[in-house]
Short mmCIF file of C-alpha atoms in Angstrom, two decimals:
data_model
loop_
_atom_site.label_atom_id
_atom_site.label_comp_id
_atom_site.label_asym_id
_atom_site.label_seq_id
_atom_site.Cartn_x
_atom_site.Cartn_y
_atom_site.Cartn_z
CA ASP A 1181 -0.07 -0.21 0.03
CA GLN A 1182 2.00 2.95 -1.39
CA GLN A 1183 0.42 5.91 -0.31
CA VAL A 1184 3.43 8.00 -0.96
CA LYS A 1185 5.50 7.32 -4.31
CA GLN A 1186 8.79 8.62 -5.19
CA ASN A 1187 9.04 6.72 -8.67
CA SER A 1188 12.76 7.58 -9.31
CA PRO A 1189 15.24 5.79 -7.21
CA SER A 1190 17.99 8.08 -8.22
CA LEU A 1191 18.66 11.38 -9.93
CA SER A 1192 22.18 12.91 -11.02
CA VAL A 1193 22.80 16.40 -11.61
CA GLN A 1194 25.84 18.70 -12.52
CA GLU A 1195 26.57 21.04 -9.79
CA GLY A 1196 24.97 24.78 -10.32
CA ARG A 1197 22.13 22.99 -12.20
CA ILE A 1198 18.54 22.49 -10.86
CA SER A 1199 17.42 19.39 -9.06
CA ILE A 1200 13.87 18.26 -9.40
CA LEU A 1201 12.66 15.41 -7.18
CA ASN A 1202 9.19 14.21 -7.54
CA CYS A 1203 6.66 12.67 -5.35
CA ASP A 1204 3.03 11.51 -5.76
CA TYR A 1205 0.45 10.60 -3.11
CA THR A 1206 -2.78 8.58 -3.36
CA ASN A 1207 -4.58 9.44 0.04
CA SER A 1208 -6.40 12.81 -0.40
CA MET A 1209 -6.69 13.00 3.44
CA PHE A 1210 -3.17 14.08 3.47
CA ASP A 1211 -2.72 17.79 4.17
CA TYR A 1212 0.92 18.34 5.19
CA PHE A 1213 4.00 17.48 3.40
CA LEU A 1214 7.45 17.38 4.32
CA TRP A 1215 10.91 16.70 2.47
CA TYR A 1216 13.66 15.01 4.40
CA LYS A 1217 17.30 14.87 3.44
CA LYS A 1218 19.29 11.64 4.79
CA TYR A 1219 22.88 10.70 4.80
CA PRO A 1220 23.88 6.91 5.43
CA ALA A 1221 23.65 5.90 9.07
CA GLU A 1222 21.96 8.95 10.00
CA GLY A 1223 18.45 10.05 10.88
CA PRO A 1224 16.27 12.09 8.54
CA THR A 1225 16.90 15.78 8.59
CA PHE A 1226 13.84 18.12 8.02
CA LEU A 1227 14.53 20.18 5.14
CA ILE A 1228 11.00 21.99 4.13
CA SER A 1229 7.39 21.58 4.35
CA ILE A 1230 4.26 22.72 2.74
CA SER A 1231 0.76 22.49 3.93
CA SER A 1232 -2.36 21.92 1.62
CA ILE A 1233 -3.45 25.52 1.84
CA LYS A 1234 -0.50 26.54 -0.12
CA ASP A 1235 1.01 25.71 -3.58
CA LYS A 1236 4.45 26.73 -3.06
CA ASN A 1237 6.88 27.19 -0.34
CA GLU A 1238 10.39 28.69 -0.38
CA ASP A 1239 13.55 28.51 1.58
CA GLY A 1240 16.67 29.54 0.34
CA ARG A 1241 17.69 27.14 -2.45
CA PHE A 1242 14.82 24.75 -1.77
CA THR A 1243 11.54 25.26 -3.08
CA VAL A 1244 8.51 22.94 -2.77
CA PHE A 1245 5.69 22.89 -4.90
CA LEU A 1246 2.22 21.25 -4.44
CA ASN A 1247 -0.53 20.39 -7.02
CA LYS A 1248 -3.46 19.12 -5.17
CA SER A 1249 -5.44 18.13 -8.00
CA ALA A 1250 -2.64 15.82 -9.44
CA LYS A 1251 -1.79 14.69 -5.99
CA HIS A 1252 1.73 15.63 -6.76
CA LEU A 1253 4.69 17.49 -5.02
CA SER A 1254 8.17 18.45 -6.02
CA LEU A 1255 11.19 19.88 -4.49
CA HIS A 1256 13.37 22.22 -6.34
CA ILE A 1257 16.98 22.72 -5.50
CA VAL A 1258 18.59 25.49 -7.18
CA PRO A 1259 21.76 25.91 -7.59
CA SER A 1260 22.72 22.23 -6.79
CA GLN A 1261 25.70 21.71 -4.71
CA PRO A 1262 27.94 18.63 -3.96
CA GLY A 1263 26.95 18.63 -0.34
CA ASP A 1264 23.26 18.46 -1.50
CA SER A 1265 24.30 14.49 -2.33
CA ALA A 1266 21.94 12.40 -0.14
CA VAL A 1267 18.69 10.51 -0.20
CA TYR A 1268 15.58 12.66 -0.06
CA PHE A 1269 12.50 11.28 1.28
CA CYS A 1270 8.89 12.97 0.98
CA ALA A 1271 6.45 12.16 3.70
CA ALA A 1272 2.69 13.07 4.37
CA SER A 1273 0.68 13.42 7.30
CA VAL A 1274 -3.10 14.03 8.20
CA SER A 1275 -3.23 16.87 10.79
CA GLY A 1276 -5.81 16.95 13.41
CA GLY A 1277 -5.95 13.20 13.65
CA GLY A 1278 -4.31 12.92 16.88
CA SER A 1279 -1.40 10.79 15.79
CA GLU A 1280 -0.04 12.84 12.53
CA LYS A 1281 2.06 9.82 11.58
CA LEU A 1282 4.25 10.45 8.66
CA VAL A 1283 3.88 8.17 5.62
CA PHE A 1284 7.30 8.11 3.82
CA GLY A 1285 8.29 7.54 -0.04
CA LYS A 1286 10.86 5.34 -0.86
CA GLY A 1287 13.28 8.07 -1.44
CA THR A 1288 15.27 9.25 -4.01
CA LYS A 1289 19.19 9.29 -4.16
CA LEU A 1290 20.41 12.71 -5.48
CA THR A 1291 23.94 12.65 -6.53
CA VAL A 1292 25.44 16.11 -7.45
CA ASN A 1293 28.59 16.06 -9.60
CA PRO A 1294 31.29 18.57 -9.24
CA GLU B 982 19.96 24.03 18.08
CA PRO B 983 17.88 21.47 20.06
CA GLU B 984 18.07 17.94 18.59
CA VAL B 985 16.59 14.54 19.40
CA THR B 986 19.34 12.27 20.54
CA GLN B 987 19.33 8.23 20.65
CA THR B 988 21.23 5.60 22.66
CA PRO B 989 23.09 3.36 21.93
CA SER B 990 24.10 4.13 18.23
CA HIS B 991 24.37 0.28 17.81
CA GLN B 992 22.84 -2.64 19.44
CA VAL B 993 23.69 -6.46 18.59
CA THR B 994 21.62 -8.89 20.60
CA GLN B 995 20.61 -12.66 20.20
CA MET B 996 17.30 -13.72 19.09
CA GLY B 997 14.72 -14.01 21.95
CA GLN B 998 16.42 -11.33 23.94
CA GLU B 999 14.94 -7.99 25.22
CA VAL B 1000 16.20 -4.73 24.08
CA ILE B 1001 15.69 -1.26 25.34
CA LEU B 1002 16.23 1.56 22.80
CA ARG B 1003 16.59 5.06 24.10
CA CYS B 1004 15.45 8.52 23.15
CA VAL B 1005 15.46 12.04 24.48
CA PRO B 1006 13.03 14.10 22.49
CA ILE B 1007 13.32 17.82 22.09
CA SER B 1008 12.77 19.42 25.55
CA ASN B 1009 9.55 21.33 24.82
CA HIS B 1010 7.96 18.91 22.47
CA LEU B 1011 4.82 17.08 23.41
CA TYR B 1012 4.38 14.36 20.70
CA PHE B 1013 6.89 11.42 20.51
CA TYR B 1014 7.23 8.69 17.85
CA TRP B 1015 9.09 5.62 16.74
CA TYR B 1016 9.71 4.65 13.19
CA ARG B 1017 11.95 1.64 11.81
CA GLN B 1018 13.85 1.63 8.53
CA ILE B 1019 14.88 -2.20 7.29
CA LEU B 1020 17.67 -1.98 5.09
CA GLY B 1021 16.72 -1.11 1.55
CA GLN B 1022 13.05 -0.33 2.66
CA LYS B 1023 11.27 2.90 3.25
CA VAL B 1024 10.81 4.48 6.87
CA GLU B 1025 7.79 2.91 8.47
CA PHE B 1026 5.99 4.29 11.51
CA LEU B 1027 5.56 2.24 14.57
CA VAL B 1028 4.06 4.26 17.28
CA SER B 1029 3.00 7.61 18.42
CA PHE B 1030 2.69 8.79 21.99
CA TYR B 1031 1.11 12.06 23.63
CA ASN B 1032 0.32 12.67 27.14
CA ASN B 1033 1.74 9.55 28.30
CA GLU B 1034 -0.26 7.05 26.10
CA ILE B 1035 -0.13 5.59 22.86
CA SER B 1036 -2.01 7.78 20.43
CA GLU B 1037 -1.64 5.53 17.17
CA LYS B 1038 0.30 2.27 16.58
CA SER B 1039 0.99 0.21 13.34
CA GLU B 1040 0.40 -3.43 12.71
CA ILE B 1041 4.13 -3.89 13.07
CA PHE B 1042 3.82 -2.82 16.78
CA ASP B 1043 2.43 -6.08 18.21
CA ASP B 1044 2.42 -7.28 21.78
CA GLN B 1045 6.37 -7.77 21.70
CA PHE B 1046 6.88 -3.88 21.72
CA SER B 1047 6.09 -1.40 24.10
CA VAL B 1048 7.06 2.43 24.91
CA GLU B 1049 7.39 4.43 28.03
CA ARG B 1050 8.35 7.92 29.23
CA PRO B 1051 9.84 6.70 32.50
CA ASP B 1052 10.73 10.56 33.50
CA GLY B 1053 10.49 13.85 32.14
CA SER B 1054 13.19 13.46 29.35
CA ASN B 1055 13.48 9.88 28.14
CA PHE B 1056 11.33 8.22 25.98
CA THR B 1057 11.89 4.25 25.35
CA LEU B 1058 10.88 1.43 22.92
CA LYS B 1059 11.13 -1.79 24.36
CA ILE B 1060 11.11 -5.01 22.47
CA ARG B 1061 10.62 -7.97 24.67
CA SER B 1062 11.95 -11.20 22.63
CA THR B 1063 13.66 -10.05 19.56
CA LYS B 1064 13.26 -11.76 16.35
CA LEU B 1065 15.42 -11.71 13.37
CA GLU B 1066 13.10 -9.49 11.24
CA ASP B 1067 13.43 -6.99 13.93
CA SER B 1068 16.91 -5.90 12.63
CA ALA B 1069 16.57 -2.50 11.34
CA MET B 1070 17.52 1.26 12.23
CA TYR B 1071 15.23 2.67 14.64
CA PHE B 1072 14.30 6.34 14.63
CA CYS B 1073 12.78 8.36 17.39
CA ALA B 1074 11.17 11.64 16.40
CA SER B 1075 9.53 14.49 18.22
CA SER B 1076 7.08 17.30 17.46
CA ASP B 1077 5.97 20.43 19.53
CA GLY B 1078 2.27 19.30 19.82
CA ARG B 1079 0.70 22.88 19.06
CA GLY B 1080 -1.58 21.33 16.70
CA GLY B 1081 -2.04 21.94 13.08
CA TRP B 1082 0.83 20.95 10.59
CA GLU B 1083 3.54 19.22 12.62
CA THR B 1084 6.85 18.96 11.75
CA GLN B 1085 8.69 15.96 13.26
CA TYR B 1086 12.41 16.07 14.13
CA PHE B 1087 14.15 12.86 14.20
CA GLY B 1088 17.16 11.58 16.20
CA PRO B 1089 20.20 9.74 14.57
CA GLY B 1090 18.85 6.29 15.00
CA THR B 1091 19.81 3.12 16.61
CA ARG B 1092 21.06 0.52 14.38
CA LEU B 1093 19.74 -2.94 15.87
CA LEU B 1094 21.06 -6.04 14.73
CA VAL B 1095 19.41 -9.55 15.89
CA LEU B 1096 21.56 -12.74 15.63
#
């Protein structure tokens, strides 16, 4: 039951170019979406989030776009830097449900080449 | 910057043994969570905890698992009789519990290996 899907297991980009990571979801009850960055043998690090009342949220080099009708979100990193190389997880939750557990995608491994 | 801490970083145990994984959530946070990631798989929710009781648990969180907040700072996950398939990275997370759209912050994880 993949409620959150990241269909690209890996992505390789050149330093300075844009990285676009994609995520799709099936549960229309999700109203909060988060991106986490993870290095091997470390915990997920929160990157950026977006609530369902917005369609765009920006924080420095990172922008998340939400298309509710398509149940799709994307993370744009521009310009990409070698230090951005990591696994990026998309996660979603339903707010106000008392638990707000996160449902994760399988992750996309981003490699930024110098 | 406040962070979630977890101990131990690595734990090796024999099948059938009990293990306790420890977490110190961010100090003013009210919601606590355990997740796990089996090698090569996605991060999976185990349990959420609020106001000294379980808010929600997944089907993975069976009778062999329990959680506790024994004092004002620690949050523990106990596995009573470990199985080989419990081998995974276990992550603790916390959120501030103000309501609305909650961001969860994760600890560095405990790598559990059951032999």
